[in-house]
Coordinates of C-alpha atoms in Angstrom, one line a residue:
M1120 CA 1.7 8.4 -72.7
A1121 CA 1.2 8.7 -68.9
S1122 CA -0.5 12.1 -69.3
E1123 CA -2.8 10.7 -72.1
V1124 CA -3.9 7.9 -69.9
Q1125 CA -4.7 10.3 -67.0
N1126 CA -7.0 12.2 -69.4
L1127 CA -9.1 9.1 -70.2
D1128 CA -12.4 8.3 -68.6
E1129 CA -12.6 5.3 -66.4
N1130 CA -13.8 2.9 -69.1
E1131 CA -11.1 4.0 -71.6
K1132 CA -8.4 3.8 -68.9
K1133 CA -9.6 0.3 -68.0
I1134 CA -9.4 -0.9 -71.6
V1135 CA -5.9 0.6 -72.2
N1136 CA -4.6 -0.9 -68.9
E1137 CA -6.1 -4.3 -69.7
F1138 CA -4.6 -4.3 -73.2
C1139 CA -1.1 -3.3 -71.7
H1140 CA -1.5 -6.2 -69.2
H1141 CA -2.3 -8.7 -71.9
L1142 CA 0.5 -7.4 -74.1
E1143 CA 3.1 -7.6 -71.4
K1144 CA 2.0 -11.0 -70.3
S1145 CA 2.1 -12.3 -73.9
K1146 CA 5.6 -11.0 -74.4
Q1147 CA 6.8 -12.7 -71.2
L1148 CA 5.3 -16.0 -72.1
F1149 CA 6.5 -15.8 -75.7
N1150 CA 10.1 -15.0 -74.6
G1151 CA 9.9 -18.0 -72.2
L1152 CA 9.3 -20.4 -75.0
R1153 CA 13.0 -20.4 -76.0
D1154 CA 13.9 -21.7 -72.5
L1155 CA 11.7 -24.8 -72.9
P1156 CA 13.4 -28.1 -73.6
Q1157 CA 13.4 -29.0 -77.3
Y1158 CA 12.9 -32.7 -76.6
G1159 CA 10.2 -34.7 -74.9
H1160 CA 6.4 -34.5 -75.3
K1161 CA 4.9 -33.3 -72.1
Q1162 CA 7.3 -30.8 -70.5
W1163 CA 6.4 -27.9 -72.8
Q1164 CA 2.7 -28.6 -73.7
S1165 CA 1.1 -26.8 -70.8
Y1166 CA 3.3 -23.8 -71.3
F1167 CA 2.3 -23.6 -75.0
G1168 CA -1.3 -23.8 -73.9
R1169 CA -1.0 -20.8 -71.5
T1170 CA 0.8 -18.8 -74.3
F1171 CA -2.0 -19.6 -76.8
D1172 CA -4.6 -18.6 -74.3
V1173 CA -3.0 -15.2 -73.6
Y1174 CA -2.6 -14.5 -77.4
T1175 CA -6.2 -15.5 -78.0
K1176 CA -7.4 -13.0 -75.4
L1177 CA -5.0 -10.3 -76.7
W1178 CA -6.0 -10.8 -80.3
K1179 CA -9.8 -10.6 -79.6
F1180 CA -9.3 -7.7 -77.2
Q1181 CA -7.6 -5.5 -79.7
Q1182 CA -10.3 -6.3 -82.2
Q1183 CA -13.2 -5.5 -79.8
H1184 CA -11.6 -2.2 -78.7
R1185 CA -9.7 -1.1 -81.8
A1186 CA -11.2 2.4 -81.9
I1187 CA -10.3 3.2 -78.3
L1188 CA -6.9 1.7 -78.6
D1189 CA -6.2 3.6 -81.9
S1190 CA -7.3 7.0 -80.5
K1191 CA -6.3 6.8 -76.9
Y1192 CA -3.4 4.3 -76.8
G1193 CA -2.0 5.1 -80.2
L1194 CA -2.0 1.5 -81.4
K1195 CA -0.1 1.3 -84.7
R1196 CA -0.7 -1.2 -87.5
W1197 CA 2.8 -2.6 -87.2
Q1198 CA 2.0 -3.4 -83.5
I1199 CA -1.0 -5.5 -84.6
G1200 CA 1.2 -7.1 -87.2
E1201 CA 3.7 -8.0 -84.5
I1202 CA 1.0 -9.7 -82.5
A1203 CA -0.2 -11.6 -85.6
S1204 CA 3.4 -12.5 -86.5
K1205 CA 4.0 -14.0 -83.0
I1206 CA 0.8 -16.1 -83.3
G1207 CA 2.1 -17.3 -86.7
Q1208 CA 5.4 -18.2 -85.0
L1209 CA 3.5 -20.0 -82.2
Y1210 CA 1.7 -22.2 -84.7
Y1211 CA 4.9 -22.9 -86.6
H1212 CA 6.7 -24.0 -83.5
Y1213 CA 3.8 -26.0 -82.4
Y1214 CA 4.0 -27.8 -85.8
L1215 CA 7.7 -28.5 -85.2
R1216 CA 6.9 -30.0 -81.8
T1217 CA 3.9 -32.1 -82.8
S1218 CA 4.6 -32.8 -86.5
E1219 CA 0.9 -32.1 -87.2
T1220 CA 0.9 -30.4 -90.6
N1221 CA -2.5 -28.6 -90.1
Y1222 CA -0.7 -26.2 -87.8
L1223 CA 1.3 -25.1 -90.8
N1224 CA -2.0 -24.0 -92.3
E1225 CA -2.8 -22.0 -89.1
S1226 CA 0.6 -20.3 -89.2
F1227 CA 0.1 -19.5 -92.9
S1228 CA -3.3 -17.9 -92.2
F1229 CA -1.8 -15.4 -89.8
Y1230 CA 1.3 -14.7 -91.9
S1231 CA -0.9 -14.3 -94.9
A1232 CA -3.2 -11.9 -93.1
I1233 CA -0.2 -9.6 -92.2
R1234 CA 0.7 -9.4 -95.9
M1235 CA -2.9 -8.9 -97.2
R1236 CA -3.7 -6.3 -94.5
A1237 CA -0.3 -4.6 -95.0
Y1238 CA 0.3 -4.4 -91.2
Y1239 CA 4.0 -3.7 -91.7
S1240 CA 3.5 -1.2 -94.6
K1241 CA 4.6 1.8 -92.5
A1242 CA 7.3 0.2 -90.5
S1243 CA 10.0 1.8 -92.7
K1244 CA 8.5 5.2 -92.0
E1245 CA 8.9 4.9 -88.2
E1246 CA 12.7 5.6 -88.5
R1247 CA 13.5 2.6 -86.3
P1248 CA 15.8 0.0 -87.8
D1249 CA 14.6 -2.6 -85.3
L1250 CA 11.1 -2.5 -86.8
M1251 CA 12.6 -3.1 -90.3
V1252 CA 14.4 -6.1 -88.9
K1253 CA 11.2 -7.5 -87.5
K1254 CA 9.6 -7.0 -90.9
L1255 CA 12.5 -8.9 -92.6
R1256 CA 12.3 -11.7 -90.1
Y1257 CA 8.6 -12.0 -90.7
Y1258 CA 9.3 -12.4 -94.4
A1259 CA 11.9 -15.1 -93.8
R1260 CA 9.6 -17.0 -91.5
F1261 CA 6.7 -16.7 -93.9
I1262 CA 8.9 -18.1 -96.7
V1263 CA 9.8 -21.2 -94.7
V1264 CA 6.1 -21.9 -94.0
C1265 CA 5.2 -21.5 -97.7
L1266 CA 8.1 -23.7 -98.7
L1267 CA 6.8 -26.5 -96.4
L1268 CA 3.3 -26.1 -97.8
K1269 CA 4.7 -26.1 -101.4
K1270 CA 3.1 -22.7 -102.2
M1271 CA 5.9 -22.0 -104.7
K1272 CA 4.3 -19.1 -106.6
L1273 CA 3.8 -17.2 -103.4
V1274 CA 7.4 -18.1 -102.3
R1275 CA 8.8 -16.4 -105.4
D1276 CA 6.6 -13.3 -104.8
L1277 CA 7.8 -13.2 -101.2
V1278 CA 11.4 -13.5 -102.2
R1279 CA 11.1 -10.6 -104.5
E1280 CA 9.4 -8.5 -101.8
L1281 CA 12.1 -9.5 -99.3
A1282 CA 14.8 -8.5 -101.7
K1283 CA 13.2 -5.0 -102.0
Q1284 CA 12.8 -4.7 -98.2
I1285 CA 16.5 -5.6 -97.7
D1286 CA 17.4 -2.9 -100.2
D1287 CA 15.3 -0.4 -98.4
Y1288 CA 16.7 -1.4 -95.0
T1289 CA 20.3 -1.3 -96.1
G1290 CA 19.9 1.8 -98.1
T1291 CA 18.3 3.7 -95.3
Y1292 CA 20.4 2.6 -92.3
E1293 CA 23.6 1.1 -93.7
P1294 CA 23.4 -1.5 -90.9
E1295 CA 26.1 -3.9 -89.7
D1296 CA 23.9 -6.9 -90.5
Q1297 CA 23.6 -6.0 -94.2
M1298 CA 25.8 -8.9 -95.3
E1299 CA 23.9 -11.4 -93.1
W1300 CA 20.6 -10.4 -94.8
N1301 CA 22.0 -10.7 -98.2
L1302 CA 23.3 -14.1 -97.2
V1303 CA 19.8 -15.1 -96.1
L1304 CA 18.4 -14.0 -99.4
G1305 CA 21.1 -15.9 -101.3
E1306 CA 20.3 -19.1 -99.3
I1307 CA 16.6 -18.8 -100.1
K1308 CA 17.2 -18.3 -103.8
A1309 CA 19.7 -21.2 -104.0
F1310 CA 17.4 -23.5 -102.0
I1311 CA 14.4 -22.8 -104.3
E1312 CA 16.5 -23.4 -107.4
A1313 CA 18.1 -26.6 -106.1
D1314 CA 14.8 -28.1 -105.1
N1315 CA 13.4 -27.5 -108.6
L1316 CA 15.4 -30.5 -110.1
I1317 CA 12.8 -31.6 -112.6
N1318 CA 10.5 -29.1 -114.3
V1319 CA 7.0 -30.7 -114.9
V1320 CA 5.3 -28.4 -117.4
D1321 CA 1.7 -28.0 -118.4
V1322 CA 0.4 -27.6 -121.9
D1323 CA 1.0 -23.8 -121.7
S1324 CA 4.6 -24.4 -120.5
S1325 CA 3.9 -23.3 -117.0
S1326 CA 5.6 -25.3 -114.2
I1327 CA 3.4 -27.5 -112.0
V1328 CA 4.1 -27.7 -108.3
L1329 CA 4.0 -31.3 -107.0
S1330 CA 3.6 -32.4 -103.4
H1331 CA 5.3 -35.4 -102.1
R1332 CA 3.6 -36.0 -98.8
L1333 CA 1.6 -39.2 -98.1
T1334 CA -2.0 -39.2 -99.4
P1335 CA -4.6 -42.0 -99.8
L1336 CA -3.7 -42.0 -103.5
N1337 CA 0.0 -42.8 -103.0
T1338 CA -0.2 -45.1 -99.9
P1339 CA 1.0 -48.5 -101.1
P1340 CA -1.6 -51.2 -100.7
L1341 CA -1.2 -54.0 -98.1
E1342 CA -2.4 -57.5 -98.7
K1343 CA -5.6 -58.3 -96.9
G1344 CA -5.0 -60.0 -93.6
T1345 CA -1.4 -58.7 -93.2
P1346 CA -0.9 -58.1 -89.5
V1347 CA 0.2 -54.6 -88.4
Y1348 CA 2.8 -55.2 -85.7
L1349 CA 4.4 -51.7 -85.4
T1350 CA 3.6 -48.1 -86.2
L1351 CA 6.1 -45.3 -86.8
Q1352 CA 5.9 -43.0 -83.8
E1353 CA 9.3 -41.2 -83.5
V1354 CA 11.6 -39.8 -86.2
L1355 CA 15.0 -38.1 -86.0
I1356 CA 16.0 -36.3 -89.2
V1357 CA 19.7 -35.3 -89.1
G1358 CA 21.5 -33.2 -91.7
N1359 CA 25.2 -32.4 -92.0
C1360 CA 26.4 -32.4 -95.6
H1361 CA 29.0 -29.7 -95.8
E1362 CA 28.4 -28.7 -99.5
Q1363 CA 24.6 -29.2 -99.6
V1364 CA 22.2 -26.2 -100.1
K1365 CA 20.3 -25.3 -96.9
F1366 CA 18.0 -22.6 -95.6
S1367 CA 16.9 -21.9 -92.0
E1368 CA 18.7 -25.0 -90.5
L1369 CA 17.1 -27.3 -93.1
T1370 CA 19.3 -29.0 -95.7
L1371 CA 17.5 -30.1 -98.9
D1372 CA 17.8 -33.7 -97.8
M1373 CA 16.1 -32.9 -94.4
F1374 CA 13.4 -30.9 -96.2
R1375 CA 12.7 -33.8 -98.6
M1376 CA 12.7 -36.4 -95.9
L1377 CA 10.4 -34.5 -93.5
Q1378 CA 7.8 -34.2 -96.2
S1379 CA 8.1 -38.0 -97.0
L1380 CA 7.2 -38.7 -93.4
E1381 CA 4.1 -36.5 -93.2
R1382 CA 0.6 -36.8 -94.5
E1383 CA -0.8 -34.1 -96.8
P1384 CA -2.4 -31.4 -94.6
Q1385 CA -6.1 -30.7 -94.8
D1386 CA -6.2 -27.3 -96.6
D1387 CA -9.2 -25.8 -94.9
L1388 CA -8.1 -22.2 -95.0
S1389 CA -11.1 -21.1 -96.9
N1390 CA -13.2 -21.7 -93.8
Q1391 CA -11.0 -19.5 -91.6
I1392 CA -11.6 -15.8 -90.8
Y1393 CA -8.1 -14.5 -90.3
D1394 CA -8.8 -11.9 -87.7
N1395 CA -11.2 -14.0 -85.6
S1396 CA -8.8 -15.6 -83.1
P1397 CA -5.4 -17.4 -83.0
A1398 CA -7.2 -20.7 -83.8
P1399 CA -10.6 -19.9 -85.5
G1400 CA -13.1 -22.3 -83.9
R1401 CA -10.4 -24.4 -82.2
T1402 CA -7.2 -24.3 -80.2
P1403 CA -4.4 -26.8 -80.3
F1404 CA -5.7 -28.7 -77.3
E1405 CA -9.1 -29.0 -78.8
N1406 CA -7.6 -30.8 -81.7
G1407 CA -6.9 -33.9 -79.7
D1408 CA -3.2 -33.3 -79.0
R1409 CA -3.6 -34.6 -75.4
T1410 CA -4.3 -38.1 -76.7
N1411 CA -1.6 -40.4 -78.1
K1412 CA -3.4 -40.5 -81.5
R1413 CA -1.7 -38.5 -84.2
D1414 CA -1.7 -38.4 -88.0
N1415 CA 2.0 -38.1 -88.3
P1416 CA 5.0 -39.5 -86.5
H1417 CA 6.6 -37.1 -84.1
K1418 CA 9.8 -35.6 -85.6
Y1419 CA 13.0 -33.9 -84.4
L1420 CA 14.9 -31.9 -87.0
L1421 CA 18.6 -31.7 -86.1
Y1422 CA 20.9 -29.6 -88.2
K1423 CA 24.5 -30.3 -87.5
P1424 CA 24.0 -31.6 -84.0
T1425 CA 26.9 -32.4 -81.8
Y1426 CA 27.3 -35.9 -80.5
G1427 CA 25.9 -34.8 -77.1
Q1428 CA 22.9 -33.2 -78.7
L1429 CA 22.1 -36.1 -80.9
N1430 CA 22.5 -38.6 -78.1
T1431 CA 20.1 -36.5 -75.9
F1432 CA 17.4 -36.4 -78.6
L1433 CA 17.8 -40.1 -79.3
A1434 CA 17.4 -40.9 -75.7
S1435 CA 14.3 -38.7 -75.4
A1436 CA 12.7 -40.3 -78.5
F1437 CA 13.6 -43.8 -77.2
K1438 CA 12.1 -43.0 -73.8
E1439 CA 8.9 -41.6 -75.4
L1440 CA 8.4 -44.6 -77.8
P1441 CA 5.1 -46.3 -76.8
P1442 CA 4.6 -50.1 -76.9
N1443 CA 4.4 -51.3 -80.5
G1444 CA 6.0 -48.0 -81.7
A1445 CA 9.0 -47.8 -84.0
M1446 CA 11.7 -45.2 -84.3
V1447 CA 13.3 -43.9 -87.5
L1448 CA 16.8 -42.4 -87.4
Y1449 CA 17.5 -40.7 -90.8
I1450 CA 21.0 -39.3 -91.2
S1451 CA 22.2 -37.4 -94.3
A1452 CA 25.8 -36.6 -93.5
D1453 CA 29.4 -36.6 -94.7
G1454 CA 31.3 -39.9 -94.1
C1455 CA 33.8 -40.2 -91.3
P1456 CA 36.3 -42.9 -92.4
G1457 CA 37.6 -45.3 -89.8
N1458 CA 41.2 -45.5 -88.7
Q1459 CA 41.5 -49.2 -89.5
K1460 CA 39.7 -50.5 -92.5
H1461 CA 40.7 -54.1 -91.8
T1462 CA 39.3 -54.9 -88.4
D1463 CA 36.9 -57.2 -86.7
D1464 CA 35.5 -54.4 -84.6
A1465 CA 32.6 -53.0 -86.7
A1466 CA 31.2 -51.0 -83.8
Y1467 CA 33.9 -48.3 -83.9
D1468 CA 36.8 -49.0 -86.1
L1469 CA 35.0 -48.7 -89.5
G1470 CA 34.2 -45.0 -88.8
G1471 CA 30.7 -43.7 -89.3
V1472 CA 29.0 -40.4 -90.2
I1473 CA 30.1 -37.0 -89.0
T1474 CA 27.1 -35.1 -87.6
N1475 CA 28.8 -31.8 -86.7
S1476 CA 31.8 -30.5 -88.7
R1477 CA 34.5 -28.8 -86.6
K1478 CA 34.9 -25.1 -87.1
E1479 CA 37.7 -24.0 -89.3
G1480 CA 40.9 -23.7 -87.3
E1481 CA 39.7 -26.1 -84.6
S1482 CA 42.3 -28.9 -84.6
Q1483 CA 41.8 -32.5 -83.6
P1484 CA 43.8 -33.3 -80.4
K1485 CA 46.7 -35.7 -80.8
G1486 CA 47.1 -38.8 -78.8
K1487 CA 50.3 -40.7 -77.9
K1488 CA 53.0 -41.1 -80.5
G1489 CA 51.4 -38.4 -82.7
E1490 CA 48.2 -40.5 -83.4
F1491 CA 44.9 -38.7 -83.7
Y1492 CA 42.0 -39.3 -81.5
K1493 CA 38.8 -40.4 -83.2
E1494 CA 36.5 -37.7 -84.4
M1495 CA 34.4 -36.5 -81.5
H1496 CA 31.2 -35.9 -83.5
C1497 CA 31.4 -39.1 -85.6
L1498 CA 28.4 -41.3 -85.0
H1499 CA 29.6 -44.8 -85.0
P1500 CA 27.4 -47.9 -85.4
G1501 CA 28.4 -48.8 -81.8
D1502 CA 26.9 -45.5 -80.5
L1503 CA 23.4 -46.8 -81.6
Y1504 CA 23.6 -50.2 -80.1
P1505 CA 21.8 -49.2 -76.9
Y1506 CA 18.9 -47.9 -78.9
T1507 CA 18.3 -51.2 -80.6
R1508 CA 16.5 -52.3 -77.4
K1509 CA 13.4 -51.1 -79.2
P1510 CA 12.3 -51.3 -82.9
L1511 CA 14.7 -49.2 -84.9
F1512 CA 14.6 -48.3 -88.6
L1513 CA 17.9 -46.7 -89.7
I1514 CA 18.5 -44.8 -92.9
I1515 CA 22.0 -43.6 -93.7
D1516 CA 22.7 -41.4 -96.7
S1517 CA 26.5 -41.0 -96.7
S1518 CA 29.8 -41.7 -98.4
N1519 CA 30.6 -44.1 -95.6
S1520 CA 27.2 -45.8 -95.2
S1521 CA 28.9 -49.2 -95.4
A1522 CA 30.1 -48.7 -91.8
F1523 CA 26.6 -49.7 -90.8
Q1524 CA 26.4 -52.7 -93.1
N1525 CA 27.1 -55.3 -90.3
F1526 CA 24.8 -53.9 -87.6
P1527 CA 24.4 -56.7 -84.9
N1528 CA 20.9 -57.3 -83.5
L1529 CA 21.8 -57.6 -79.9
F1530 CA 18.4 -57.5 -78.3
G1531 CA 16.2 -59.4 -80.8
Q1532 CA 14.1 -56.3 -81.6
P1533 CA 13.2 -55.5 -85.2
L1534 CA 16.1 -53.6 -86.8
V1535 CA 16.5 -52.6 -90.4
C1536 CA 19.2 -50.4 -92.0
L1537 CA 18.7 -48.8 -95.5
L1538 CA 22.1 -47.6 -96.7
S1539 CA 22.9 -45.3 -99.6
P1540 CA 25.4 -45.9 -102.4
E1541 CA 28.8 -44.6 -101.4
Q1542 CA 29.6 -43.3 -104.9
V1543 CA 27.8 -41.6 -107.8
P1544 CA 29.1 -41.4 -111.4
V1545 CA 31.5 -38.5 -112.1
T1546 CA 28.8 -36.9 -114.3
M1547 CA 26.5 -36.6 -111.3
Q1548 CA 28.8 -35.4 -108.6
D1549 CA 27.9 -31.7 -109.1
Q1550 CA 24.2 -32.7 -108.4
Q1551 CA 25.1 -33.5 -104.8
L1552 CA 24.9 -29.8 -103.9
K1553 CA 21.2 -30.2 -104.7
G1554 CA 20.6 -33.1 -102.4
N1555 CA 21.7 -36.7 -102.3
L1556 CA 20.4 -39.2 -104.9
F1557 CA 19.4 -41.9 -102.4
T1558 CA 17.2 -39.5 -100.4
L1559 CA 15.7 -38.2 -103.7
F1560 CA 14.7 -41.8 -104.5
L1561 CA 13.0 -42.2 -101.1
H1562 CA 11.3 -38.8 -101.5
C1563 CA 10.1 -39.0 -105.1
P1564 CA 11.2 -42.1 -107.1
L1565 CA 10.2 -40.7 -110.5
M1566 CA 12.1 -37.4 -110.0
A1567 CA 15.2 -39.5 -109.1
M1568 CA 14.7 -41.6 -112.2
C1569 CA 14.6 -38.5 -114.3
C1570 CA 17.6 -37.2 -112.5
V1571 CA 19.8 -40.2 -113.3
C1572 CA 18.6 -40.1 -116.9
N1573 CA 19.5 -36.4 -117.2
I1574 CA 15.9 -35.4 -117.9
G1575 CA 15.3 -31.8 -116.9
N1576 CA 11.9 -31.0 -118.3
I1577 CA 8.9 -33.4 -118.7
P1578 CA 5.3 -32.7 -119.9
V1579 CA 2.7 -33.3 -117.2
T1580 CA 0.9 -35.8 -119.4
L1581 CA 4.0 -38.0 -119.6
W1582 CA 4.7 -37.4 -115.9
D1583 CA 1.3 -38.7 -115.0
K1584 CA 1.7 -41.7 -117.2
C1585 CA 5.1 -42.5 -115.7
Q1586 CA 3.8 -41.9 -112.2
T1587 CA 1.1 -44.6 -112.8
Q1588 CA 3.9 -47.0 -113.8
V1589 CA 5.8 -46.2 -110.6
D1590 CA 2.6 -46.8 -108.6
K1591 CA 2.2 -50.1 -110.3
F1592 CA 5.8 -51.0 -109.4
V1593 CA 5.1 -50.0 -105.7
A1594 CA 1.9 -52.1 -105.7
D1595 CA 3.6 -55.2 -107.2
A1596 CA 6.6 -54.9 -104.9
S1597 CA 4.3 -54.7 -101.9
K1598 CA 2.7 -58.0 -102.9
L1599 CA 6.2 -59.6 -103.3
F1600 CA 7.1 -58.4 -99.8
S1601 CA 3.9 -59.9 -98.3
R1602 CA 4.5 -63.3 -100.1
A1603 CA 8.3 -63.6 -99.7
R1604 CA 9.3 -66.7 -97.8
K1605 CA 12.9 -65.7 -97.2
L1606 CA 12.1 -62.2 -95.9
D1607 CA 13.8 -61.4 -92.6
H1608 CA 11.2 -61.1 -89.9
A1609 CA 12.3 -57.5 -89.1
Y1610 CA 10.8 -56.4 -92.4
V1611 CA 7.6 -58.2 -91.7
Q1612 CA 7.3 -56.2 -88.4
F1613 CA 7.8 -52.8 -90.1
L1614 CA 5.7 -53.5 -93.2
G1615 CA 2.3 -52.7 -91.7
D1616 CA 3.2 -49.0 -91.2
D1617 CA 2.3 -46.9 -94.3
F1618 CA 5.4 -44.7 -94.1
L1619 CA 7.9 -47.5 -93.5
R1620 CA 6.3 -49.7 -96.2
L1621 CA 6.6 -46.8 -98.7
L1622 CA 10.3 -46.3 -97.8
L1623 CA 11.1 -50.0 -98.3
L1624 CA 9.3 -50.1 -101.6
R1625 CA 11.1 -47.0 -102.9
F1626 CA 14.4 -48.5 -101.7
V1627 CA 13.7 -51.5 -104.0
F1628 CA 12.9 -49.2 -106.9
C1629 CA 16.2 -47.3 -106.3
Y1630 CA 18.2 -50.5 -106.2
I1631 CA 16.7 -51.9 -109.4
V1632 CA 17.0 -48.6 -111.3
L1633 CA 20.7 -48.2 -110.3
I1634 CA 21.8 -51.8 -111.0
L1635 CA 20.2 -51.7 -114.5
H1636 CA 21.5 -48.2 -115.3
R1637 CA 24.8 -48.5 -117.3
G1638 CA 26.3 -45.5 -115.6
F1639 CA 26.3 -47.1 -112.1
K1640 CA 29.0 -49.8 -112.1
G1641 CA 29.7 -51.8 -109.0
P1642 CA 28.5 -52.4 -105.4
S1643 CA 29.6 -49.0 -104.2
Y1644 CA 27.2 -47.4 -106.6
Y1645 CA 24.2 -49.4 -105.3
P1646 CA 22.2 -49.0 -102.1
A1647 CA 22.3 -51.8 -99.6
S1648 CA 20.1 -53.1 -96.8
H1649 CA 20.7 -54.9 -93.6
P1650 CA 19.4 -57.5 -93.1
A1651 CA 19.8 -58.3 -96.8
L1652 CA 16.5 -58.4 -98.8
P1653 CA 16.0 -61.7 -100.7
T1654 CA 17.3 -61.2 -104.3
D1655 CA 15.3 -63.8 -106.2
E1656 CA 12.0 -63.0 -104.4
I1657 CA 12.3 -59.2 -104.4
L1658 CA 15.5 -57.4 -105.6
E1659 CA 15.9 -59.3 -108.9
H1660 CA 12.4 -60.2 -109.5
P1661 CA 11.6 -60.3 -113.3
T1662 CA 8.3 -58.4 -112.9
L1663 CA 10.0 -55.5 -111.2
Y1664 CA 12.8 -55.4 -113.7
K1665 CA 10.3 -55.3 -116.6
L1666 CA 8.3 -52.4 -114.9
V1667 CA 11.5 -50.3 -114.6
L1668 CA 12.6 -51.0 -118.2
D1669 CA 9.1 -50.2 -119.5
L1670 CA 9.3 -46.9 -117.6
A1671 CA 12.7 -46.2 -119.2
T1672 CA 11.0 -46.8 -122.6
M1673 CA 8.2 -44.3 -121.8
L1674 CA 10.9 -41.7 -120.9
E1675 CA 12.8 -42.6 -124.1
V1676 CA 15.9 -43.4 -122.2
R1677 CA 15.9 -47.2 -122.7
S1678 CA 19.4 -47.2 -124.2
L1679 CA 20.8 -46.1 -120.8
F1680 CA 19.7 -49.4 -119.2
A1681 CA 21.2 -52.8 -119.5
E1682 CA 19.2 -56.0 -120.2
P1683 CA 18.5 -57.9 -116.9
G1684 CA 20.8 -60.8 -118.0
D1685 CA 23.7 -58.4 -118.5
V1686 CA 23.7 -57.0 -115.0
D1687 CA 26.8 -57.8 -113.0
I1688 CA 26.3 -56.5 -109.4
S1689 CA 29.8 -57.6 -108.4
A1690 CA 31.5 -55.4 -111.0

C-alpha cells in the first residue's frame, strides 16, 4: 500500500491521506462511545455530536472521491458497508439515549441501504472470518431495528438471510462461536413467534401487522378544562423474568412496554436519499435535542440489572427529572418472597422483585444460626422510598407484586402503584413464556382480551369493530376519572399526561375483564392499585361492565364471563 501511495500524484495522495485520516478518527470516536456513561442526559451528547460530524464528513468524502479511492486506495464495497453500518449503529444508540423514534427511521435507512446495495455481498470471498462476523452482527442489529419499527415481513426475510449466512460462515470456517450464532438465531425466531400471540387476518388470510404506539387516534380524550399538572419525563423499564423469551437484552415485556410509552414515529423515509449523508438534510442537534422539549419520555432499558446498577439509573433519572415531571418505574420480574409473611415492616420483610438472578452455582451466604441473608438483588419497597420525593408512577408485573401494596407516601408527592395479578389460571401458565398477561393488557387491551378467551385468529373486520368498542371503553372510563369525587389526588395529578392516562384506563379494562371472567377466581388473580381506585365510581361502574360484556358478545365468548351481580371479588 505504501508503494502505491508513493506512485500517486499530489492530488490523489492528498485524497487518500485525508480519507485515511477521517477513517481513523471515526474509528477512534466510535470505539470511545462504549466508555461513555449510560445514564444522564448531557455527559454524552457533545461526544455523539463530534462522532456524527466525523462520519458525515467520511461518508460524503468517500462519495465525492469514490473513483480515486477505488482505483488508488483499493476501497472495497464491504468497507463502505462497514461505514454505513456504524452510522446505522450511531442512530440506533442515539434513539436508545433520547427515546426519539425518528432516529430508528434514520438507522433503518442506512441498514436498508447496505442490503439494497449489497455492500457485504463479497465479504465471504475475502477469506477473513472477522468480515463474516461483521456481516452477521449487521444482520442481528438490522433485525432489532426492524422489530422496533414493526416491519415484520422484512424481519422474516432478514431471519432467513441470517440463517443462510450463519450456515455459510460455520461451513467455511468451523468457528468456535458457531453455537453462539445458532443461539442468536433461535432467540430471534422464538421472539417473533412469541410476539405473534393473536393473528389478525385480512380477507385473503394474510396476517396484518399492528402497531401499538401512541397516535392521535388512540390517545384517550381528556375532559375540557382538566388541568395538566405533570408530564411523563423519565422511564425505567426493567426486565428479569427467568423463563420469558428475550432477544438482544430485551424481554417481550420490555419490548411491549417501551412501545406503549412511545409515539408512532413519522415515517418519512421516502424523502431520504440513502447515500447523501448520515442525516439527510439534518443532524441530531438540528432536530432540537438541545432543548428540553421532546415527543417521548426519556427511557432506560435495563435487562437483569444488579441492585447497584438499578439504583444508579434510578438516581440519575431522579436527578434529571424537571419541575412538573413524573417518573415511571416499570418492573417485569420474578417475585422474591419475604422471610416473614406476618410482619408490620412492609418496607423489607414482605420481599419484593428480583432484578438479577444469581448465576447457577452461586450460593447465598449464610448468616448466624444457619439463617440466610436476604437476596442481594431483590428490590424491596423500602429501596424506593427515597425516590418518592418526586412524582413516581410504579408498575410491578410479578408473582410477588402484593409486596408493594402498602407503599407509604412519606413526602406528600403524587405516588401511584399499578400491581399485576400474582396468579393466572393453570390453563394460561404456559403463556407466560410469551410475556406476562398484565403487561399485555397495558400494551394492547384487545389482544389481552383475546388471549384470556383463547382466541388465536381474528378477522380484521371483527378486530376493527372490537377495537372501536375498546376505544369507547377508554373514552367513557376517562370521563369517569375526570368526574370521580372519591379519586385520590395522586391520580388527578397524573391524569393530564397522555401516556399515564392511557395506562390507567387500560388498567381499569384489565381489572374488569378479569373479575368478570369465570376462569379468574379470587384477589390473587386480579390486578390491584395503590392508592385504591374508587369501586363504585370507576372499577365497578355499570357502564364499563356493559361495554366489556358487549365486547365478549362480539367475540362470541360471552359464556366465559359472569353476570355483574354474580361477581365475588373476595372469592
